[in-house]
DNA sequence: TCGTCGTGCAATTATGTGGTTGCAGATCGA
DNA sequence: TCGATCTGCAACCACATAATTGCACGACGA
């Protein structure tokens, strides 16, 4: 069933953000965005152990933010910019409707109590 | 445009994503995006306690994703769509450079080993 | 072949965090 | 004033997780 060439799973939005929400992981991701690297190579640049790096890389991979490629005996990770862009697009899409809708609601609320904008009474 | 009355701090990107990375918080945020509500009101719609809601709302507020407004004795929270849009924009900005740069690096690597694209040998 | 380097798996630890209950204080309606 | 709510603070618990160390396995170079 896993005939997908790379990562075809959309990975739930919250999972992606959870992956992005860790400082260490974010730094790793940015680093990989500059240039692919293996866990061992990263361990020389980061203050944490190689195994810790490997775990975080696995999390990022699970979120679809990086992909791994074998080069001989080393696993080289690279950031997937498209995944980040996709998350950004989804985020913006969710956000787009809010301000408009909420402004309408706010206006309606103020129209219902024009003399008490900001501290309307519930008497009606 | 610069005289934001409440939250003028940009809130670190990772903090915003950490806030978005929790399933419960995401649902709360979406709910508030549909219509403002107080913690008590939300507690009737969510399967968790009011205090748990209050904590999550505080996290969202710390991330600049929601803002609270007093209406009498109740605190009404509303989602800030602009904050989400800002996060999305920052995300896309970071992502934009990657694919391009990484494609160039990949091309260079393949040019260095044209006969072994995908499994180059390290001899010579 | 042998030594080295990089990876993978497992067990352990410490801290963070999402959730709960309980109680005190403030505010609204009657 | 009195009762009903809604908020705010604090202690507490359970679980997730970020990081560690240790060891075994496989691939590369000499």
CSV table of C-alpha atoms (C1' of nucleotides) in Angstrom, one decimal:
chain,number,residue,atom,x,y,z
A,1,UNK,CA,0.0,0.0,0.0
A,2,UNK,CA,2.9,2.3,0.4
A,3,UNK,CA,3.5,2.7,-3.3
A,4,UNK,CA,3.7,6.4,-3.1
A,5,UNK,CA,7.0,7.6,-4.5
A,6,UNK,CA,7.7,10.2,-1.9
A,7,UNK,CA,5.2,11.7,0.5
A,8,UNK,CA,1.6,11.6,-0.8
A,9,UNK,CA,0.0,12.0,2.6
A,10,UNK,CA,-1.3,15.5,3.4
A,11,UNK,CA,-0.4,15.2,7.1
A,12,UNK,CA,-3.0,16.9,9.3
A,13,UNK,CA,-2.5,20.6,9.7
A,14,UNK,CA,-2.1,20.5,13.4
A,15,UNK,CA,0.6,17.9,13.1
A,16,UNK,CA,2.5,20.1,10.7
A,17,UNK,CA,2.3,23.1,13.1
A,18,UNK,CA,3.2,20.9,16.0
A,19,UNK,CA,6.3,20.0,14.1
A,20,UNK,CA,7.1,23.6,13.4
A,21,UNK,CA,6.3,24.7,16.9
A,22,UNK,CA,9.5,23.4,18.4
A,23,UNK,CA,12.5,25.7,18.5
A,24,UNK,CA,15.1,23.0,17.8
A,25,UNK,CA,13.1,21.5,15.0
A,26,UNK,CA,12.6,24.9,13.4
A,27,UNK,CA,16.3,25.6,13.5
A,28,UNK,CA,17.0,22.2,12.0
A,29,UNK,CA,14.5,22.9,9.3
A,30,UNK,CA,16.0,26.2,8.5
A,31,UNK,CA,19.4,24.6,8.3
A,32,UNK,CA,18.2,22.0,5.9
A,33,UNK,CA,16.6,24.7,3.9
A,34,UNK,CA,20.0,26.2,3.3
A,35,UNK,CA,21.6,22.9,2.4
A,36,UNK,CA,20.8,19.1,2.8
A,37,UNK,CA,22.7,17.3,5.5
A,38,UNK,CA,22.8,14.0,7.4
A,39,UNK,CA,22.0,13.6,11.1
A,40,UNK,CA,25.7,13.1,11.9
A,41,UNK,CA,26.7,16.2,10.0
A,42,UNK,CA,24.0,18.2,11.8
A,43,UNK,CA,25.2,16.8,15.2
A,44,UNK,CA,28.5,18.7,14.7
A,45,UNK,CA,26.6,22.0,14.3
A,46,UNK,CA,23.9,21.6,16.9
A,47,UNK,CA,24.5,21.2,20.7
A,48,UNK,CA,22.5,18.0,20.9
A,49,UNK,CA,23.3,14.4,20.2
A,50,UNK,CA,23.0,12.7,16.9
A,51,UNK,CA,20.2,10.5,18.2
A,52,UNK,CA,18.2,13.5,19.3
A,53,UNK,CA,18.7,15.0,15.8
A,54,UNK,CA,17.5,11.7,14.3
A,55,UNK,CA,14.4,11.8,16.3
A,56,UNK,CA,13.5,15.4,15.4
A,57,UNK,CA,14.3,14.6,11.7
A,58,UNK,CA,11.9,11.7,11.9
A,59,UNK,CA,9.2,14.0,13.3
A,60,UNK,CA,9.8,16.5,10.5
A,61,UNK,CA,9.7,13.7,8.0
A,62,UNK,CA,6.4,12.5,9.5
A,63,UNK,CA,5.0,16.0,9.1
A,64,UNK,CA,6.1,15.9,5.4
A,65,UNK,CA,8.4,18.8,5.9
A,66,UNK,CA,11.7,17.0,5.0
A,67,UNK,CA,12.6,14.0,3.0
A,68,UNK,CA,15.5,11.7,3.2
A,69,UNK,CA,17.8,10.4,0.5
A,70,UNK,CA,20.4,7.7,0.8
A,71,UNK,CA,23.9,8.5,-0.4
A,72,UNK,CA,25.9,5.4,0.3
A,73,UNK,CA,25.7,4.8,4.0
A,74,UNK,CA,24.5,8.2,4.9
A,75,UNK,CA,21.0,9.5,5.0
A,76,UNK,CA,20.8,13.0,3.6
A,77,UNK,CA,17.8,15.1,4.6
A,78,UNK,CA,16.5,18.0,2.6
A,79,UNK,CA,13.7,20.5,3.4
A,80,UNK,CA,10.6,20.5,1.3
A,81,UNK,CA,9.7,24.1,0.6
A,82,UNK,CA,6.5,23.1,-1.1
A,83,UNK,CA,5.2,21.5,2.1
A,84,UNK,CA,5.7,24.8,4.0
A,85,UNK,CA,4.1,26.7,1.2
A,86,UNK,CA,1.1,24.4,1.3
A,87,UNK,CA,0.7,24.9,5.1
A,88,UNK,CA,1.0,28.6,4.6
A,89,UNK,CA,-1.7,28.6,1.9
A,90,UNK,CA,-4.1,26.5,4.1
A,91,UNK,CA,-3.5,28.8,7.0
A,92,UNK,CA,-4.2,31.9,5.0
A,93,UNK,CA,-7.4,30.3,3.6
A,94,UNK,CA,-8.7,29.7,7.1
A,95,UNK,CA,-7.9,33.1,8.2
A,96,UNK,CA,-9.4,34.9,5.3
A,97,UNK,CA,-13.0,34.6,6.2
A,98,UNK,CA,-12.6,35.5,9.9
A,99,UNK,CA,-12.0,39.3,10.0
A,100,UNK,CA,-14.8,39.9,7.6
A,101,UNK,CA,-17.3,37.7,9.4
A,102,UNK,CA,-16.3,39.0,12.8
A,103,UNK,CA,-16.5,42.6,11.7
A,104,UNK,CA,-20.0,41.9,10.6
A,105,UNK,CA,-20.9,40.4,14.0
A,106,UNK,CA,-19.3,43.3,15.8
A,107,UNK,CA,-21.2,45.8,13.7
A,108,UNK,CA,-24.4,43.9,14.4
A,109,UNK,CA,-23.7,44.0,18.2
A,110,UNK,CA,-23.1,47.7,18.1
A,111,UNK,CA,-26.2,48.3,16.1
A,112,UNK,CA,-28.2,46.5,18.7
A,113,UNK,CA,-26.9,48.7,21.4
A,114,UNK,CA,-25.8,52.0,19.8
A,115,UNK,CA,-25.7,54.0,23.0
A,116,UNK,CA,-23.6,51.5,24.9
A,117,UNK,CA,-20.9,50.5,22.4
A,118,UNK,CA,-18.3,48.7,24.5
A,119,UNK,CA,-20.5,48.1,27.5
A,120,UNK,CA,-23.9,47.2,26.3
A,121,UNK,CA,-26.5,46.0,28.8
A,122,UNK,CA,-28.1,42.7,28.5
A,123,UNK,CA,-31.6,43.9,29.3
A,124,UNK,CA,-32.8,44.3,25.7
B,1,UNK,CA,-1.7,51.3,11.3
B,2,UNK,CA,1.0,51.2,13.8
B,3,UNK,CA,-1.1,52.1,16.8
B,4,UNK,CA,-2.3,48.7,17.7
B,5,UNK,CA,-4.1,49.0,21.0
B,6,UNK,CA,-3.6,45.5,22.3
B,7,UNK,CA,-1.0,43.2,20.9
B,8,UNK,CA,1.9,44.9,19.2
B,9,UNK,CA,4.5,42.2,19.9
B,10,UNK,CA,5.2,39.9,16.9
B,11,UNK,CA,5.3,36.8,19.1
B,12,UNK,CA,8.1,34.4,17.9
B,13,UNK,CA,7.1,32.3,15.0
B,14,UNK,CA,7.7,29.0,16.8
B,15,UNK,CA,5.4,30.2,19.6
B,16,UNK,CA,2.6,30.8,17.2
B,17,UNK,CA,3.1,27.4,15.6
B,18,UNK,CA,3.3,25.7,18.9
B,19,UNK,CA,-0.1,27.3,19.8
B,20,UNK,CA,-1.5,26.1,16.5
B,21,UNK,CA,0.0,22.7,16.9
B,22,UNK,CA,-2.5,21.5,19.5
B,23,UNK,CA,-5.7,19.9,18.2
B,24,UNK,CA,-7.9,21.3,21.0
B,25,UNK,CA,-6.5,24.8,20.5
B,26,UNK,CA,-7.0,24.6,16.8
B,27,UNK,CA,-10.7,23.7,17.3
B,28,UNK,CA,-11.1,26.5,19.8
B,29,UNK,CA,-9.5,28.9,17.3
B,30,UNK,CA,-11.8,27.8,14.5
B,31,UNK,CA,-14.8,28.1,16.8
B,32,UNK,CA,-13.8,31.6,17.7
B,33,UNK,CA,-13.3,32.4,14.1
B,34,UNK,CA,-16.9,31.6,13.5
B,35,UNK,CA,-18.1,33.8,16.4
B,36,UNK,CA,-16.6,35.3,19.6
B,37,UNK,CA,-17.4,33.5,22.8
B,38,UNK,CA,-16.4,33.4,26.5
B,39,UNK,CA,-14.6,30.6,28.2
B,40,UNK,CA,-17.8,29.5,30.0
B,41,UNK,CA,-19.8,29.5,26.8
B,42,UNK,CA,-17.2,27.4,25.1
B,43,UNK,CA,-17.2,25.0,28.0
B,44,UNK,CA,-20.7,24.0,27.0
B,45,UNK,CA,-19.6,23.1,23.5
B,46,UNK,CA,-16.3,21.4,24.3
B,47,UNK,CA,-15.8,18.2,26.2
B,48,UNK,CA,-13.2,19.8,28.6
B,49,UNK,CA,-13.6,22.0,31.7
B,50,UNK,CA,-13.9,25.7,31.7
B,51,UNK,CA,-10.5,26.1,33.3
B,52,UNK,CA,-8.9,24.0,30.7
B,53,UNK,CA,-10.4,26.2,28.1
B,54,UNK,CA,-9.2,29.3,29.9
B,55,UNK,CA,-5.7,28.0,29.9
B,56,UNK,CA,-5.8,27.2,26.2
B,57,UNK,CA,-7.3,30.6,25.5
B,58,UNK,CA,-4.5,32.2,27.4
B,59,UNK,CA,-2.0,30.3,25.3
B,60,UNK,CA,-3.7,31.5,22.1
B,61,UNK,CA,-3.7,35.0,23.5
B,62,UNK,CA,0.0,34.8,24.3
B,63,UNK,CA,0.6,33.8,20.7
B,64,UNK,CA,-1.4,36.8,19.5
B,65,UNK,CA,-4.0,34.6,17.8
B,66,UNK,CA,-7.0,35.8,19.9
B,67,UNK,CA,-7.9,38.8,21.9
B,68,UNK,CA,-10.3,39.2,24.8
B,69,UNK,CA,-12.9,41.9,25.3
B,70,UNK,CA,-14.8,42.5,28.5
B,71,UNK,CA,-18.6,42.6,28.3
B,72,UNK,CA,-19.8,43.1,31.8
B,73,UNK,CA,-18.6,40.3,33.9
B,74,UNK,CA,-17.7,38.0,31.0
B,75,UNK,CA,-14.6,37.9,28.9
B,76,UNK,CA,-15.4,37.4,25.2
B,77,UNK,CA,-12.6,36.1,23.0
B,78,UNK,CA,-12.4,36.6,19.3
B,79,UNK,CA,-10.0,35.2,16.8
B,80,UNK,CA,-7.5,37.5,15.0
B,81,UNK,CA,-7.5,36.6,11.4
B,82,UNK,CA,-4.7,39.0,10.6
B,83,UNK,CA,-2.4,37.2,13.0
B,84,UNK,CA,-2.9,34.0,11.2
B,85,UNK,CA,-2.4,35.7,7.9
B,86,UNK,CA,0.8,37.2,9.1
B,87,UNK,CA,2.1,33.8,10.2
B,88,UNK,CA,1.1,32.3,6.8
B,89,UNK,CA,3.0,35.1,5.1
B,90,UNK,CA,6.1,34.6,7.1
B,91,UNK,CA,6.0,30.9,6.5
B,92,UNK,CA,5.7,31.3,2.8
B,93,UNK,CA,8.5,33.7,2.8
B,94,UNK,CA,10.8,31.3,4.4
B,95,UNK,CA,9.8,28.5,2.1
B,96,UNK,CA,10.1,30.4,-1.1
B,97,UNK,CA,13.8,30.4,-1.3
B,98,UNK,CA,14.3,26.7,-0.5
B,99,UNK,CA,13.2,24.7,-3.5
B,100,UNK,CA,15.2,27.0,-5.8
B,101,UNK,CA,18.4,26.8,-3.8
B,102,UNK,CA,18.1,23.1,-3.2
B,103,UNK,CA,17.4,22.4,-6.8
B,104,UNK,CA,20.6,24.2,-7.7
B,105,UNK,CA,22.5,22.2,-5.2
B,106,UNK,CA,21.0,19.0,-6.4
B,107,UNK,CA,21.9,19.9,-10.0
B,108,UNK,CA,25.4,20.6,-9.0
B,109,UNK,CA,25.7,17.3,-7.2
B,110,UNK,CA,24.5,15.5,-10.3
B,111,UNK,CA,26.8,17.4,-12.5
B,112,UNK,CA,29.7,16.2,-10.3
B,113,UNK,CA,28.7,12.6,-10.8
B,114,UNK,CA,26.8,12.4,-14.1
B,115,UNK,CA,27.1,8.7,-14.5
B,116,UNK,CA,25.8,7.8,-11.1
B,117,UNK,CA,22.8,10.0,-10.5
B,118,UNK,CA,21.1,8.7,-7.5
B,119,UNK,CA,23.9,6.4,-6.3
B,120,UNK,CA,27.2,8.2,-7.0
B,121,UNK,CA,30.4,6.6,-5.8
B,122,UNK,CA,32.8,8.4,-3.6
B,123,UNK,CA,35.9,7.1,-5.3
B,124,UNK,CA,37.3,9.8,-7.4
C,1,DT,C1',40.2,-8.5,5.8
C,2,DC,C1',40.0,-5.1,9.4
C,3,DG,C1',39.1,-0.6,11.4
C,4,DT,C1',36.1,3.3,11.1
C,5,DC,C1',32.1,5.8,10.5
C,6,DG,C1',27.2,6.4,10.1
C,7,DT,C1',22.8,4.6,11.1
C,8,DG,C1',19.1,2.1,13.9
C,9,DC,C1',17.0,0.4,18.1
C,10,DA,C1',16.2,0.3,23.1
C,11,DA,C1',16.0,1.8,27.8
C,12,DT,C1',16.1,5.8,30.9
C,13,DT,C1',15.3,10.4,32.6
C,14,DA,C1',13.6,15.0,33.2
C,15,DT,C1',10.7,18.4,32.0
C,16,DG,C1',6.6,20.3,29.8
C,17,DT,C1',1.8,20.4,29.3
C,18,DG,C1',-3.1,19.3,28.8
C,19,DG,C1',-6.4,18.2,31.9
C,20,DT,C1',-8.8,17.9,36.5
C,21,DT,C1',-10.8,19.6,41.0
C,22,DG,C1',-11.4,23.0,44.5
C,23,DC,C1',-12.1,27.5,46.2
C,24,DA,C1',-12.2,32.7,46.4
C,25,DG,C1',-13.7,37.0,44.4
C,26,DA,C1',-16.5,39.9,41.4
C,27,DT,C1',-20.7,41.0,39.0
C,28,DC,C1',-25.3,40.6,37.3
C,29,DG,C1',-30.5,39.8,37.9
C,30,DA,C1',-34.3,39.8,40.9
D,1,DT,C1',-29.7,42.2,49.9
D,2,DC,C1',-29.4,37.4,48.2
D,3,DG,C1',-28.5,33.9,45.0
D,4,DA,C1',-26.6,32.6,40.6
D,5,DT,C1',-22.9,32.9,37.4
D,6,DC,C1',-18.6,33.9,35.5
D,7,DT,C1',-13.9,34.7,36.2
D,8,DG,C1',-9.2,33.9,38.3
D,9,DC,C1',-5.7,31.4,41.0
D,10,DA,C1',-3.6,27.2,42.8
D,11,DA,C1',-2.5,22.5,43.6
D,12,DC,C1',-2.4,18.2,41.5
D,13,DC,C1',-2.2,14.2,38.2
D,14,DA,C1',-1.2,11.7,33.9
D,15,DC,C1',0.9,11.5,29.8
D,16,DA,C1',3.8,13.1,26.1
D,17,DT,C1',8.2,14.2,24.6
D,18,DA,C1',13.0,16.1,24.1
D,19,DA,C1',17.2,14.6,25.3
D,20,DT,C1',20.6,11.3,27.1
D,21,DT,C1',23.6,6.9,27.0
D,22,DG,C1',24.7,2.4,25.3
D,23,DC,C1',25.1,-1.1,22.0
D,24,DA,C1',24.5,-3.7,17.6
D,25,DC,C1',24.6,-3.7,12.6
D,26,DG,C1',26.0,-2.4,7.9
D,27,DA,C1',28.7,0.0,4.5
D,28,DC,C1',32.8,2.3,3.1
D,29,DG,C1',38.2,3.0,2.8
D,30,DA,C1',42.7,1.2,3.2
